[in-house]
């Protein structure tokens, strides 16, 4: 029952970010691959930054992304994100 609750929270979190998050273009300052799985996903730790009101905003976090898309999240690259707050960030990849 706990895993169903966890998955439901993830879907709710993603919905909140998509519905209320701001579209931001961020610079990948650092990224570390923490691991991968047989399903084709990569676990990463990242640090992103962007300019907002003349001030540089910086956030750190962890995420799981498709290994196919991991080449887009490399140090020095710019990425599109949905930003709700420092704990609620979602990478946005063109489909």
Tab-separated table of C-alpha atoms in Angstrom:
chain	number	residue	atom	x	y	z
A	1	UNK	CA	0.000	0.000	0.000
A	2	UNK	CA	2.928	2.333	0.719
A	3	UNK	CA	4.285	2.130	-2.821
A	4	UNK	CA	0.883	3.069	-4.277
A	5	UNK	CA	0.758	6.102	-2.002
A	6	UNK	CA	4.296	7.093	-3.049
A	7	UNK	CA	3.440	6.833	-6.757
A	8	UNK	CA	0.264	8.879	-6.210
A	9	UNK	CA	2.338	11.599	-4.492
A	10	UNK	CA	4.746	11.671	-7.448
A	11	UNK	CA	1.877	12.125	-9.917
A	12	UNK	CA	0.391	14.891	-7.750
A	13	UNK	CA	3.803	16.589	-7.480
A	14	UNK	CA	4.338	16.456	-11.256
A	15	UNK	CA	0.843	17.845	-11.866
A	16	UNK	CA	1.479	20.782	-9.491
A	17	UNK	CA	4.767	21.624	-11.191
A	18	UNK	CA	3.229	21.417	-14.676
A	19	UNK	CA	0.182	23.492	-13.686
A	20	UNK	CA	1.841	26.187	-11.568
A	21	UNK	CA	5.551	26.124	-12.417
A	22	UNK	CA	7.291	28.866	-14.367
A	23	UNK	CA	9.130	28.141	-17.614
A	24	UNK	CA	12.828	28.905	-17.146
A	25	UNK	CA	15.943	28.412	-19.267
A	26	UNK	CA	18.720	27.380	-16.870
A	27	UNK	CA	22.453	26.738	-17.157
A	28	UNK	CA	23.717	23.355	-15.954
A	29	UNK	CA	26.617	24.304	-13.675
A	30	UNK	CA	27.321	20.782	-12.484
A	31	UNK	CA	25.867	17.319	-13.008
A	32	UNK	CA	26.905	13.964	-11.571
A	33	UNK	CA	25.610	10.593	-12.642
A	34	UNK	CA	24.724	8.670	-9.490
A	35	UNK	CA	23.618	5.469	-11.141
A	36	UNK	CA	21.410	3.860	-13.738
A	37	UNK	CA	18.959	1.027	-14.042
A	38	UNK	CA	18.009	-1.612	-16.594
A	39	UNK	CA	14.919	0.399	-17.540
A	40	UNK	CA	16.993	3.024	-19.334
A	41	UNK	CA	16.943	5.697	-16.625
A	42	UNK	CA	19.841	7.619	-15.109
A	43	UNK	CA	19.892	9.089	-11.596
A	44	UNK	CA	21.630	12.470	-11.506
A	45	UNK	CA	22.543	15.152	-9.026
A	46	UNK	CA	22.591	18.641	-10.558
A	47	UNK	CA	23.181	22.331	-9.912
A	48	UNK	CA	21.372	24.831	-12.129
A	49	UNK	CA	21.449	28.629	-12.319
A	50	UNK	CA	19.674	31.448	-14.146
A	51	UNK	CA	19.275	35.217	-13.990
A	52	UNK	CA	16.154	36.543	-12.317
A	53	UNK	CA	15.636	40.236	-11.627
A	54	UNK	CA	19.342	40.972	-12.037
A	55	UNK	CA	20.269	38.302	-9.489
A	56	UNK	CA	21.640	34.832	-10.176
A	57	UNK	CA	19.346	32.137	-8.793
A	58	UNK	CA	20.935	28.745	-8.113
A	59	UNK	CA	19.328	25.420	-7.147
A	60	UNK	CA	20.537	21.892	-6.544
A	61	UNK	CA	18.611	18.673	-6.737
A	62	UNK	CA	18.384	15.062	-7.798
A	63	UNK	CA	16.287	13.565	-10.540
A	64	UNK	CA	15.833	10.475	-12.666
A	65	UNK	CA	15.844	11.060	-16.406
A	66	UNK	CA	15.899	8.876	-19.478
A	67	UNK	CA	19.432	7.865	-20.463
A	68	UNK	CA	18.452	8.952	-23.991
A	69	UNK	CA	18.012	12.514	-22.682
A	70	UNK	CA	21.002	12.565	-20.338
A	71	UNK	CA	23.213	14.011	-23.072
A	72	UNK	CA	21.107	17.196	-22.902
A	73	UNK	CA	21.858	17.659	-19.197
A	74	UNK	CA	25.615	18.194	-19.274
A	75	UNK	CA	27.783	20.815	-17.592
A	76	UNK	CA	27.685	24.042	-19.601
A	77	UNK	CA	24.440	23.205	-21.433
A	78	UNK	CA	21.234	25.185	-21.143
A	79	UNK	CA	18.064	23.281	-20.271
A	80	UNK	CA	14.382	24.119	-20.055
A	81	UNK	CA	12.781	23.555	-16.671
A	82	UNK	CA	9.473	24.098	-14.922
A	83	UNK	CA	10.219	25.783	-11.594
A	84	UNK	CA	7.688	25.914	-8.774
A	85	UNK	CA	10.174	26.312	-5.909
A	86	UNK	CA	13.628	25.003	-4.974
A	87	UNK	CA	12.197	21.573	-4.118
A	88	UNK	CA	9.856	21.300	-7.098
A	89	UNK	CA	11.701	21.395	-10.420
A	90	UNK	CA	11.036	19.413	-13.573
A	91	UNK	CA	13.220	19.114	-16.661
A	92	UNK	CA	11.297	19.833	-19.865
A	93	UNK	CA	12.446	18.039	-23.007
A	94	UNK	CA	10.958	18.569	-26.458
A	95	UNK	CA	9.014	15.483	-27.420
